[in-house]
Amino acid sequence: MKLWNKGFEPDKLIEEFTVGNDRELDLRLARYDVEGSMAHIRMLESIGLLESEELPLLLSALEDIAISIDCGGFVIEDGVEDVHSQVELLLTRRLGDLGKKIHSGRSRNDQVLVDLKLFFRDELKNVAQKMYKLFNRLQHLSYKHKDTLMPGYTHLQVAMPSSFGLWFGAYAESLVDDMEMVAAAYKIANQNPLGSAAGYGSSFPLNRTMTTQLLGFEDLHYNVVAAQMSRGKTERAMAYAVASVASTLGKFAMDVCLFMCQNFGFITFPETLTTGSSIMPHKKNPDVFEIMRGKCNRLQSIPNEISLLTVNLPLGYHRDLQLLKDIIFPATTSLCQCLDMCDFMLQHIIIREDIIADSKYDYLFTVEDVNRLTLSGVPFREAYREVGMQVQRGEYVPTREVNHTHEGSIGNLCNDKIAEKMHKVLKKFGF
Ligand code: ARG
């Protein structure tokens, strides 16, 4: 039976179409639904909408539901629309009319909002933790291989000396910027919508500051309409954060595939971490990084998906908003898998140490040699011409000495400064 039952049940086809896979997705919200309900009834009791002896009965019934969620015994039954309906149904089955009291001053619109915000906070913290683990792995590899040179490319043409220290460190620092996006999404999610009810508040004297404190939100969405409008907006901020991390990870995965190709041959992985071919017996393919690249490319489409889903919705609740779950829930899961997998693979990466000894990389050093001449007093443009002519005549012999010392260059990677930046951002989560 529906919460909104008025003496008839909807057509089965209508129910199937409108509920879709929402029951399955809602299972991830169950424990947050209980948490939000606990805060709501504590507040109802404080304003006299529940008797003081009723509160412990409801709290202990909710506690039991929380236990069944943690043990995997909680289900959303057939014919029950969503997690909110299921929780209320369980309370009503156990406590009769008392169970029916908890929805005073609340709508499923602010209920789902509060569930989502609590869930998103945890999801974003989880993403941040995984990012930080990968960040440390990259920083470690950067430091460990700081003296191993590799070719640097522009236009995919041999350009200037680079190093594994620079390569790994670059992705570490890139994750700091992504972390800023994740922290921003966290801040947006960390505001209490509860009490906005259907999106226009309530005639009950709700104490929204109290539920804000009980649920550990940093602040509340004061304006009840703004609270309702945060559905979609919060997801959008999250989507940008997810897409930002995915763009870093996807680019890194592409680099790995390229550098593992025989024409580069800069890195490899143990046989057991690569995949083979059904016809070519010699193959050792980087499928892990290809799947990672593909997943990360897809993740970069979610801000767009969210925009298109919400772009023409006026203020207030619309059922379309339900479909946001189907975009954002799998997205964070997929991102977490990629972060974990990247960290795992990097524990086993094998690096070639002597790459630039190969004469095909001789031209990497032309700028070094121009600079050396410049330092010895030859004007830069003269020095450039002199080395350029040596290359033209096929007489260029590199000195192969690299002496980069400024901040962020091969010889001065500034890993400690990068770590400092990361820690500053992480403080925003209260880590
Ligand atoms: N499953 C719904 C959602 O995610 C719950 C809110 C239903 N509210 C309503 N007014 N029908 O949006």
PDB file of N, CA and C in Angstrom, residues 94-146:
ATOM      1  N   ARG A  94       5.041  -2.245  13.680  1.00  0.00           N
ATOM      2  CA  ARG A  94       5.457  -2.557  15.043  1.00  0.00           C
ATOM      3  C   ARG A  94       4.738  -1.706  16.082  1.00  0.00           C
ATOM      4  N   LEU A  95       4.509  -0.441  15.767  1.00  0.00           N
ATOM      5  CA  LEU A  95       4.010   0.473  16.803  1.00  0.00           C
ATOM      6  C   LEU A  95       2.608   1.027  16.522  1.00  0.00           C
ATOM      7  N   GLY A  96       2.003   0.553  15.454  1.00  0.00           N
ATOM      8  CA  GLY A  96       0.643   1.020  15.144  1.00  0.00           C
ATOM      9  C   GLY A  96       0.605   2.513  14.873  1.00  0.00           C
ATOM     10  N   ASP A  97      -0.375   3.180  15.472  1.00  0.00           N
ATOM     11  CA  ASP A  97      -0.578   4.604  15.200  1.00  0.00           C
ATOM     12  C   ASP A  97       0.638   5.473  15.509  1.00  0.00           C
ATOM     13  N   LEU A  98       1.420   5.032  16.482  1.00  0.00           N
ATOM     14  CA  LEU A  98       2.615   5.811  16.841  1.00  0.00           C
ATOM     15  C   LEU A  98       3.570   5.926  15.636  1.00  0.00           C
ATOM     16  N   GLY A  99       3.687   4.827  14.912  1.00  0.00           N
ATOM     17  CA  GLY A  99       4.534   4.839  13.709  1.00  0.00           C
ATOM     18  C   GLY A  99       4.056   5.857  12.692  1.00  0.00           C
ATOM     19  N   LYS A 100       2.755   6.082  12.701  1.00  0.00           N
ATOM     20  CA  LYS A 100       2.188   7.013  11.713  1.00  0.00           C
ATOM     21  C   LYS A 100       2.433   8.481  12.080  1.00  0.00           C
ATOM     22  N   LYS A 101       2.944   8.683  13.316  1.00  0.00           N
ATOM     23  CA  LYS A 101       3.117  10.072  13.764  1.00  0.00           C
ATOM     24  C   LYS A 101       4.402  10.717  13.243  1.00  0.00           C
ATOM     25  N   ILE A 102       5.359   9.864  12.825  1.00  0.00           N
ATOM     26  CA  ILE A 102       6.692  10.452  12.608  1.00  0.00           C
ATOM     27  C   ILE A 102       6.789  11.375  11.394  1.00  0.00           C
ATOM     28  N   HIS A 103       5.807  11.281  10.544  1.00  0.00           N
ATOM     29  CA  HIS A 103       5.924  12.075   9.317  1.00  0.00           C
ATOM     30  C   HIS A 103       5.399  13.506   9.484  1.00  0.00           C
ATOM     31  N   SER A 104       4.962  13.861  10.718  1.00  0.00           N
ATOM     32  CA  SER A 104       4.481  15.243  10.926  1.00  0.00           C
ATOM     33  C   SER A 104       5.577  16.229  10.556  1.00  0.00           C
ATOM     34  N   GLY A 105       5.238  17.217   9.799  1.00  0.00           N
ATOM     35  CA  GLY A 105       6.192  18.287   9.474  1.00  0.00           C
ATOM     36  C   GLY A 105       7.265  17.855   8.493  1.00  0.00           C
ATOM     37  N   ARG A 106       7.055  16.730   7.856  1.00  0.00           N
ATOM     38  CA  ARG A 106       8.075  16.242   6.924  1.00  0.00           C
ATOM     39  C   ARG A 106       7.389  15.759   5.653  1.00  0.00           C
ATOM     40  N   SER A 107       8.121  15.808   4.560  1.00  0.00           N
ATOM     41  CA  SER A 107       7.628  15.268   3.289  1.00  0.00           C
ATOM     42  C   SER A 107       8.703  14.323   2.797  1.00  0.00           C
ATOM     43  N   ARG A 108       8.339  13.438   1.888  1.00  0.00           N
ATOM     44  CA  ARG A 108       9.409  12.607   1.324  1.00  0.00           C
ATOM     45  C   ARG A 108      10.405  13.472   0.544  1.00  0.00           C
ATOM     46  N   ASN A 109       9.959  14.656   0.164  1.00  0.00           N
ATOM     47  CA  ASN A 109      10.868  15.521  -0.601  1.00  0.00           C
ATOM     48  C   ASN A 109      12.063  15.977   0.224  1.00  0.00           C
ATOM     49  N   ASP A 110      11.806  16.392   1.486  1.00  0.00           N
ATOM     50  CA  ASP A 110      12.973  16.773   2.297  1.00  0.00           C
ATOM     51  C   ASP A 110      13.624  15.540   2.920  1.00  0.00           C
ATOM     52  N   GLN A 111      12.828  14.460   3.035  1.00  0.00           N
ATOM     53  CA  GLN A 111      13.394  13.225   3.584  1.00  0.00           C
ATOM     54  C   GLN A 111      14.455  12.649   2.631  1.00  0.00           C
ATOM     55  N   VAL A 112      14.105  12.587   1.362  1.00  0.00           N
ATOM     56  CA  VAL A 112      15.079  12.048   0.404  1.00  0.00           C
ATOM     57  C   VAL A 112      16.272  13.002   0.291  1.00  0.00           C
ATOM     58  N   LEU A 113      15.998  14.283   0.387  1.00  0.00           N
ATOM     59  CA  LEU A 113      17.096  15.258   0.331  1.00  0.00           C
ATOM     60  C   LEU A 113      18.086  15.048   1.469  1.00  0.00           C
ATOM     61  N   VAL A 114      17.547  14.866   2.676  1.00  0.00           N
ATOM     62  CA  VAL A 114      18.455  14.704   3.813  1.00  0.00           C
ATOM     63  C   VAL A 114      19.214  13.383   3.702  1.00  0.00           C
ATOM     64  N   ASP A 115      18.526  12.337   3.250  1.00  0.00           N
ATOM     65  CA  ASP A 115      19.204  11.041   3.052  1.00  0.00           C
ATOM     66  C   ASP A 115      20.372  11.210   2.081  1.00  0.00           C
ATOM     67  N   LEU A 116      20.063  11.895   0.977  1.00  0.00           N
ATOM     68  CA  LEU A 116      21.079  12.059  -0.064  1.00  0.00           C
ATOM     69  C   LEU A 116      22.280  12.852   0.438  1.00  0.00           C
ATOM     70  N   LYS A 117      21.997  13.907   1.191  1.00  0.00           N
ATOM     71  CA  LYS A 117      23.107  14.755   1.656  1.00  0.00           C
ATOM     72  C   LYS A 117      24.005  13.980   2.619  1.00  0.00           C
ATOM     73  N   LEU A 118      23.357  13.208   3.487  1.00  0.00           N
ATOM     74  CA  LEU A 118      24.158  12.403   4.429  1.00  0.00           C
ATOM     75  C   LEU A 118      24.976  11.363   3.663  1.00  0.00           C
ATOM     76  N   PHE A 119      24.340  10.741   2.688  1.00  0.00           N
ATOM     77  CA  PHE A 119      25.011   9.728   1.871  1.00  0.00           C
ATOM     78  C   PHE A 119      26.159  10.349   1.068  1.00  0.00           C
ATOM     79  N   PHE A 120      25.899  11.493   0.465  1.00  0.00           N
ATOM     80  CA  PHE A 120      26.931  12.143  -0.352  1.00  0.00           C
ATOM     81  C   PHE A 120      28.138  12.523   0.493  1.00  0.00           C
ATOM     82  N   ARG A 121      27.880  12.981   1.716  1.00  0.00           N
ATOM     83  CA  ARG A 121      29.029  13.321   2.579  1.00  0.00           C
ATOM     84  C   ARG A 121      29.935  12.110   2.737  1.00  0.00           C
ATOM     85  N   ASP A 122      29.323  10.958   3.011  1.00  0.00           N
ATOM     86  CA  ASP A 122      30.131   9.744   3.188  1.00  0.00           C
ATOM     87  C   ASP A 122      30.818   9.326   1.892  1.00  0.00           C
ATOM     88  N   GLU A 123      30.081   9.422   0.802  1.00  0.00           N
ATOM     89  CA  GLU A 123      30.658   9.045  -0.495  1.00  0.00           C
ATOM     90  C   GLU A 123      31.866   9.927  -0.830  1.00  0.00           C
ATOM     91  N   LEU A 124      31.708  11.231  -0.591  1.00  0.00           N
ATOM     92  CA  LEU A 124      32.792  12.152  -0.936  1.00  0.00           C
ATOM     93  C   LEU A 124      33.998  11.948  -0.035  1.00  0.00           C
ATOM     94  N   LYS A 125      33.732  11.612   1.224  1.00  0.00           N
ATOM     95  CA  LYS A 125      34.854  11.321   2.125  1.00  0.00           C
ATOM     96  C   LYS A 125      35.586  10.070   1.666  1.00  0.00           C
ATOM     97  N   ASN A 126      34.811   9.108   1.241  1.00  0.00           N
ATOM     98  CA  ASN A 126      35.384   7.865   0.743  1.00  0.00           C
ATOM     99  C   ASN A 126      36.239   8.112  -0.503  1.00  0.00           C
ATOM    100  N   VAL A 127      35.707   8.893  -1.413  1.00  0.00           N
ATOM    101  CA  VAL A 127      36.458   9.248  -2.623  1.00  0.00           C
ATOM    102  C   VAL A 127      37.746   9.977  -2.216  1.00  0.00           C
ATOM    103  N   ALA A 128      37.615  10.920  -1.282  1.00  0.00           N
ATOM    104  CA  ALA A 128      38.782  11.709  -0.866  1.00  0.00           C
ATOM    105  C   ALA A 128      39.858  10.811  -0.240  1.00  0.00           C
ATOM    106  N   GLN A 129      39.412   9.842   0.543  1.00  0.00           N
ATOM    107  CA  GLN A 129      40.393   8.947   1.167  1.00  0.00           C
ATOM    108  C   GLN A 129      41.153   8.136   0.118  1.00  0.00           C
ATOM    109  N   LYS A 130      40.407   7.655  -0.858  1.00  0.00           N
ATOM    110  CA  LYS A 130      41.048   6.861  -1.923  1.00  0.00           C
ATOM    111  C   LYS A 130      41.981   7.736  -2.766  1.00  0.00           C
ATOM    112  N   MET A 131      41.548   8.960  -2.983  1.00  0.00           N
ATOM    113  CA  MET A 131      42.408   9.893  -3.740  1.00  0.00           C
ATOM    114  C   MET A 131      43.700  10.148  -2.969  1.00  0.00           C
ATOM    115  N   TYR A 132      43.550  10.299  -1.677  1.00  0.00           N
ATOM    116  CA  TYR A 132      44.728  10.604  -0.852  1.00  0.00           C
ATOM    117  C   TYR A 132      45.714   9.426  -0.850  1.00  0.00           C
ATOM    118  N   LYS A 133      45.166   8.228  -0.856  1.00  0.00           N
ATOM    119  CA  LYS A 133      46.019   7.038  -0.901  1.00  0.00           C
ATOM    120  C   LYS A 133      46.803   7.023  -2.230  1.00  0.00           C
ATOM    121  N   LEU A 134      46.090   7.281  -3.303  1.00  0.00           N
ATOM    122  CA  LEU A 134      46.747   7.301  -4.612  1.00  0.00           C
ATOM    123  C   LEU A 134      47.749   8.452  -4.687  1.00  0.00           C
ATOM    124  N   PHE A 135      47.379   9.571  -4.116  1.00  0.00           N
ATOM    125  CA  PHE A 135      48.276  10.735  -4.074  1.00  0.00           C
ATOM    126  C   PHE A 135      49.606  10.342  -3.412  1.00  0.00           C
ATOM    127  N   ASN A 136      49.497   9.684  -2.276  1.00  0.00           N
ATOM    128  CA  ASN A 136      50.724   9.290  -1.566  1.00  0.00           C
ATOM    129  C   ASN A 136      51.546   8.286  -2.370  1.00  0.00           C
ATOM    130  N   ARG A 137      50.868   7.394  -3.049  1.00  0.00           N
ATOM    131  CA  ARG A 137      51.571   6.417  -3.895  1.00  0.00           C
ATOM    132  C   ARG A 137      52.350   7.154  -4.989  1.00  0.00           C
ATOM    133  N   LEU A 138      51.696   8.112  -5.624  1.00  0.00           N
ATOM    134  CA  LEU A 138      52.339   8.863  -6.716  1.00  0.00           C
ATOM    135  C   LEU A 138      53.509   9.694  -6.184  1.00  0.00           C
ATOM    136  N   GLN A 139      53.292  10.283  -5.034  1.00  0.00           N
ATOM    137  CA  GLN A 139      54.359  11.086  -4.422  1.00  0.00           C
ATOM    138  C   GLN A 139      55.567  10.196  -4.114  1.00  0.00           C
ATOM    139  N   HIS A 140      55.289   9.017  -3.601  1.00  0.00           N
ATOM    140  CA  HIS A 140      56.363   8.091  -3.256  1.00  0.00           C
ATOM    141  C   HIS A 140      57.135   7.677  -4.510  1.00  0.00           C
ATOM    142  N   LEU A 141      56.382   7.340  -5.563  1.00  0.00           N
ATOM    143  CA  LEU A 141      57.034   6.923  -6.819  1.00  0.00           C
ATOM    144  C   LEU A 141      57.827   8.086  -7.415  1.00  0.00           C
ATOM    145  N   SER A 142      57.278   9.275  -7.275  1.00  0.00           N
ATOM    146  CA  SER A 142      57.949  10.460  -7.803  1.00  0.00           C
ATOM    147  C   SER A 142      59.302  10.631  -7.115  1.00  0.00           C
ATOM    148  N   TYR A 143      59.291  10.478  -5.824  1.00  0.00           N
ATOM    149  CA  TYR A 143      60.531  10.641  -5.059  1.00  0.00           C
ATOM    150  C   TYR A 143      61.522   9.523  -5.366  1.00  0.00           C
ATOM    151  N   LYS A 144      60.975   8.295  -5.409  1.00  0.00           N
ATOM    152  CA  LYS A 144      61.823   7.122  -5.638  1.00  0.00           C
ATOM    153  C   LYS A 144      62.514   7.180  -7.013  1.00  0.00           C
ATOM    154  N   HIS A 145      61.823   7.692  -8.000  1.00  0.00           N
ATOM    155  CA  HIS A 145      62.371   7.696  -9.367  1.00  0.00           C
ATOM    156  C   HIS A 145      62.746   9.111  -9.813  1.00  0.00           C
ATOM    157  N   LYS A 146      63.120   9.926  -8.847  1.00  0.00           N
ATOM    158  CA  LYS A 146      63.373  11.331  -9.190  1.00  0.00           C
ATOM    159  C   LYS A 146      64.561  11.492 -10.134  1.00  0.00           C
TER     160      LYS A 146
END
